[in-house]
Amino acid sequence: MQSEGGAMVEELNHEIDCVHLNYWYECIIESVHVPTLAPQVEMIPKRIRRLTS
């Protein structure tokens, strides 16, 4: 979850962000259309869900 004014992941130097970006660049084919999926199960606790709505 990112707050307003948060930095883009490409601008961060955290190790986990670098791992995610490397995966994205190596494994995600951006030219392939992926349908928008609707969640089937929501596993976010209600108290957290209330904060994000």
Tab-separated table of N, CA, C and O in Angstrom:
chain	number	residue	atom	x	y	z
A	1	MET	N	0.849	-1.153	0.000
A	1	MET	CA	0.000	0.000	0.000
A	1	MET	C	0.903	1.226	0.000
A	1	MET	O	1.913	1.261	0.678
A	2	GLN	N	0.538	2.220	-0.765
A	2	GLN	CA	1.360	3.415	-0.886
A	2	GLN	C	0.522	4.631	-0.526
A	2	GLN	O	-0.618	4.747	-0.943
A	3	SER	N	1.087	5.519	0.247
A	3	SER	CA	0.369	6.738	0.612
A	3	SER	C	0.512	7.778	-0.495
A	3	SER	O	1.314	7.625	-1.419
A	4	GLU	N	-0.278	8.836	-0.387
A	4	GLU	CA	-0.181	9.916	-1.361
A	4	GLU	C	1.225	10.502	-1.330
A	4	GLU	O	1.816	10.670	-0.268
A	5	GLY	N	1.757	10.793	-2.496
A	5	GLY	CA	3.078	11.385	-2.580
A	5	GLY	C	4.215	10.382	-2.407
A	5	GLY	O	5.367	10.772	-2.315
A	6	GLY	N	3.900	9.089	-2.367
A	6	GLY	CA	4.927	8.063	-2.209
A	6	GLY	C	5.807	7.963	-3.440
A	6	GLY	O	5.412	8.335	-4.541
A	7	ALA	N	7.008	7.468	-3.268
A	7	ALA	CA	7.960	7.331	-4.376
A	7	ALA	C	7.594	6.143	-5.254
A	7	ALA	O	7.014	5.159	-4.800
A	8	MET	N	7.939	6.248	-6.519
A	8	MET	CA	7.755	5.134	-7.448
A	8	MET	C	8.776	4.052	-7.095
A	8	MET	O	9.883	4.357	-6.656
A	9	VAL	N	8.402	2.795	-7.313
A	9	VAL	CA	9.292	1.688	-6.948
A	9	VAL	C	10.620	1.765	-7.701
A	9	VAL	O	11.649	1.359	-7.192
A	10	GLU	N	10.606	2.310	-8.916
A	10	GLU	CA	11.837	2.434	-9.693
A	10	GLU	C	12.824	3.410	-9.057
A	10	GLU	O	14.005	3.388	-9.354
A	11	GLU	N	12.331	4.282	-8.182
A	11	GLU	CA	13.184	5.280	-7.550
A	11	GLU	C	13.766	4.800	-6.218
A	11	GLU	O	14.594	5.489	-5.627
A	12	LEU	N	13.349	3.641	-5.738
A	12	LEU	CA	13.782	3.148	-4.438
A	12	LEU	C	15.000	2.250	-4.572
A	12	LEU	O	15.210	1.623	-5.605
A	13	ASN	N	15.787	2.159	-3.521
A	13	ASN	CA	16.980	1.322	-3.536
A	13	ASN	C	16.898	0.191	-2.525
A	13	ASN	O	17.915	-0.391	-2.169
A	14	HIS	N	15.698	-0.114	-2.047
A	14	HIS	CA	15.542	-1.210	-1.101
A	14	HIS	C	15.753	-2.534	-1.834
A	14	HIS	O	15.324	-2.704	-2.982
A	15	GLU	N	16.395	-3.486	-1.183
A	15	GLU	CA	16.718	-4.757	-1.820
A	15	GLU	C	15.482	-5.468	-2.353
A	15	GLU	O	15.482	-5.976	-3.475
A	16	ILE	N	14.405	-5.502	-1.563
A	16	ILE	CA	13.208	-6.216	-1.996
A	16	ILE	C	12.594	-5.561	-3.235
A	16	ILE	O	12.081	-6.235	-4.121
A	17	ASP	N	12.668	-4.233	-3.332
A	17	ASP	CA	12.153	-3.540	-4.507
A	17	ASP	C	12.977	-3.885	-5.741
A	17	ASP	O	12.438	-4.063	-6.833
A	18	CYS	N	14.283	-4.002	-5.573
A	18	CYS	CA	15.154	-4.384	-6.690
A	18	CYS	C	14.822	-5.799	-7.165
A	18	CYS	O	14.786	-6.065	-8.373
A	19	VAL	N	14.552	-6.704	-6.228
A	19	VAL	CA	14.184	-8.079	-6.582
A	19	VAL	C	12.869	-8.073	-7.365
A	19	VAL	O	12.742	-8.746	-8.393
A	20	HIS	N	11.890	-7.316	-6.902
A	20	HIS	CA	10.602	-7.250	-7.601
A	20	HIS	C	10.764	-6.688	-9.005
A	20	HIS	O	10.186	-7.197	-9.966
A	21	LEU	N	11.556	-5.621	-9.132
A	21	LEU	CA	11.770	-5.034	-10.456
A	21	LEU	C	12.494	-5.994	-11.384
A	21	LEU	O	12.142	-6.101	-12.563
A	22	ASN	N	13.496	-6.689	-10.889
A	22	ASN	CA	14.206	-7.666	-11.724
A	22	ASN	C	13.255	-8.749	-12.207
A	22	ASN	O	13.296	-9.154	-13.368
A	23	TYR	N	12.384	-9.234	-11.315
A	23	TYR	CA	11.377	-10.233	-11.714
A	23	TYR	C	10.488	-9.649	-12.805
A	23	TYR	O	10.233	-10.287	-13.821
A	24	TRP	N	10.020	-8.450	-12.591
A	24	TRP	CA	9.120	-7.813	-13.561
A	24	TRP	C	9.796	-7.731	-14.935
A	24	TRP	O	9.223	-8.126	-15.943
A	25	TYR	N	11.019	-7.217	-14.966
A	25	TYR	CA	11.711	-7.037	-16.241
A	25	TYR	C	12.018	-8.370	-16.929
A	25	TYR	O	12.007	-8.449	-18.154
A	26	GLU	N	12.271	-9.430	-16.158
A	26	GLU	CA	12.631	-10.722	-16.739
A	26	GLU	C	11.428	-11.597	-17.069
A	26	GLU	O	11.489	-12.413	-17.983
A	27	CYS	N	10.333	-11.460	-16.329
A	27	CYS	CA	9.251	-12.438	-16.421
A	27	CYS	C	7.924	-11.902	-16.941
A	27	CYS	O	7.079	-12.690	-17.366
A	28	ILE	N	7.702	-10.614	-16.894
A	28	ILE	CA	6.420	-10.066	-17.305
A	28	ILE	C	6.516	-9.600	-18.750
A	28	ILE	O	7.389	-8.817	-19.109
A	29	ILE	N	5.614	-10.087	-19.573
A	29	ILE	CA	5.563	-9.688	-20.975
A	29	ILE	C	4.475	-8.629	-21.089
A	29	ILE	O	3.285	-8.933	-21.063
A	30	GLU	N	4.882	-7.381	-21.201
A	30	GLU	CA	3.927	-6.290	-21.168
A	30	GLU	C	3.042	-6.222	-22.404
A	30	GLU	O	1.967	-5.624	-22.365
A	31	SER	N	3.445	-6.820	-23.503
A	31	SER	CA	2.644	-6.761	-24.722
A	31	SER	C	1.474	-7.749	-24.698
A	31	SER	O	0.596	-7.680	-25.547
A	32	VAL	N	1.440	-8.653	-23.730
A	32	VAL	CA	0.354	-9.621	-23.625
A	32	VAL	C	-0.776	-9.014	-22.818
A	32	VAL	O	-0.576	-8.556	-21.692
A	33	HIS	N	-1.976	-9.000	-23.401
A	33	HIS	CA	-3.138	-8.444	-22.704
A	33	HIS	C	-3.586	-9.416	-21.621
A	33	HIS	O	-3.794	-10.595	-21.869
A	34	VAL	N	-3.749	-8.899	-20.432
A	34	VAL	CA	-4.224	-9.703	-19.303
A	34	VAL	C	-5.588	-9.152	-18.895
A	34	VAL	O	-5.716	-7.945	-18.661
A	35	PRO	N	-6.593	-9.989	-18.819
A	35	PRO	CA	-7.917	-9.484	-18.436
A	35	PRO	C	-7.923	-8.989	-16.992
A	35	PRO	O	-7.151	-9.467	-16.155
A	36	THR	N	-8.775	-8.031	-16.729
A	36	THR	CA	-8.941	-7.550	-15.361
A	36	THR	C	-9.692	-8.617	-14.579
A	36	THR	O	-10.751	-9.077	-14.997
A	37	LEU	N	-9.140	-9.025	-13.473
A	37	LEU	CA	-9.740	-10.084	-12.668
A	37	LEU	C	-10.440	-9.494	-11.457
A	37	LEU	O	-9.962	-8.536	-10.862
A	38	ALA	N	-11.541	-10.075	-11.103
A	38	ALA	CA	-12.266	-9.653	-9.903
A	38	ALA	C	-11.861	-10.560	-8.752
A	38	ALA	O	-11.757	-11.774	-8.919
A	39	PRO	N	-11.623	-9.990	-7.565
A	39	PRO	CA	-11.249	-10.829	-6.425
A	39	PRO	C	-12.365	-11.804	-6.062
A	39	PRO	O	-13.537	-11.452	-6.086
A	40	GLN	N	-11.985	-13.019	-5.745
A	40	GLN	CA	-12.940	-14.033	-5.340
A	40	GLN	C	-12.984	-14.182	-3.822
A	40	GLN	O	-13.991	-14.537	-3.259
A	41	VAL	N	-11.853	-13.912	-3.196
A	41	VAL	CA	-11.748	-14.004	-1.744
A	41	VAL	C	-10.994	-12.774	-1.264
A	41	VAL	O	-9.947	-12.433	-1.804
A	42	GLU	N	-11.527	-12.116	-0.265
A	42	GLU	CA	-10.853	-10.955	0.292
A	42	GLU	C	-10.336	-11.334	1.667
A	42	GLU	O	-11.106	-11.674	2.553
A	43	MET	N	-9.023	-11.318	1.824
A	43	MET	CA	-8.417	-11.801	3.058
A	43	MET	C	-7.837	-10.669	3.900
A	43	MET	O	-7.037	-10.905	4.786
A	44	ILE	N	-8.250	-9.443	3.601
A	44	ILE	CA	-7.783	-8.296	4.378
A	44	ILE	C	-8.680	-8.165	5.607
A	44	ILE	O	-9.901	-8.138	5.477
A	45	PRO	N	-8.103	-8.066	6.792
A	45	PRO	CA	-8.934	-7.908	7.996
A	45	PRO	C	-9.840	-6.691	7.879
A	45	PRO	O	-9.466	-5.666	7.294
A	46	LYS	N	-11.048	-6.776	8.416
A	46	LYS	CA	-12.022	-5.699	8.317
A	46	LYS	C	-11.484	-4.373	8.832
A	46	LYS	O	-11.732	-3.316	8.261
A	47	ARG	N	-10.706	-4.409	9.911
A	47	ARG	CA	-10.182	-3.159	10.473
A	47	ARG	C	-9.220	-2.472	9.507
A	47	ARG	O	-9.169	-1.247	9.426
A	48	ILE	N	-8.487	-3.236	8.721
A	48	ILE	CA	-7.582	-2.668	7.715
A	48	ILE	C	-8.384	-2.206	6.515
A	48	ILE	O	-8.143	-1.140	5.960
A	49	ARG	N	-9.353	-3.004	6.089
A	49	ARG	CA	-10.188	-2.670	4.947
A	49	ARG	C	-10.888	-1.326	5.179
A	49	ARG	O	-10.996	-0.516	4.261
A	50	ARG	N	-11.348	-1.066	6.409
A	50	ARG	CA	-12.011	0.199	6.719
A	50	ARG	C	-11.057	1.381	6.532
A	50	ARG	O	-11.468	2.456	6.130
A	51	LEU	N	-9.781	1.187	6.809
A	51	LEU	CA	-8.803	2.268	6.663
A	51	LEU	C	-8.549	2.627	5.222
A	51	LEU	O	-8.150	3.754	4.926
A	52	THR	N	-8.739	1.697	4.314
A	52	THR	CA	-8.415	1.921	2.905
A	52	THR	C	-9.608	2.335	2.084
A	52	THR	O	-9.457	2.620	0.902
A	53	SER	N	-10.797	2.335	2.653
A	53	SER	CA	-11.979	2.698	1.846
A	53	SER	C	-12.387	4.126	2.079
A	53	SER	O	-11.918	4.838	2.883
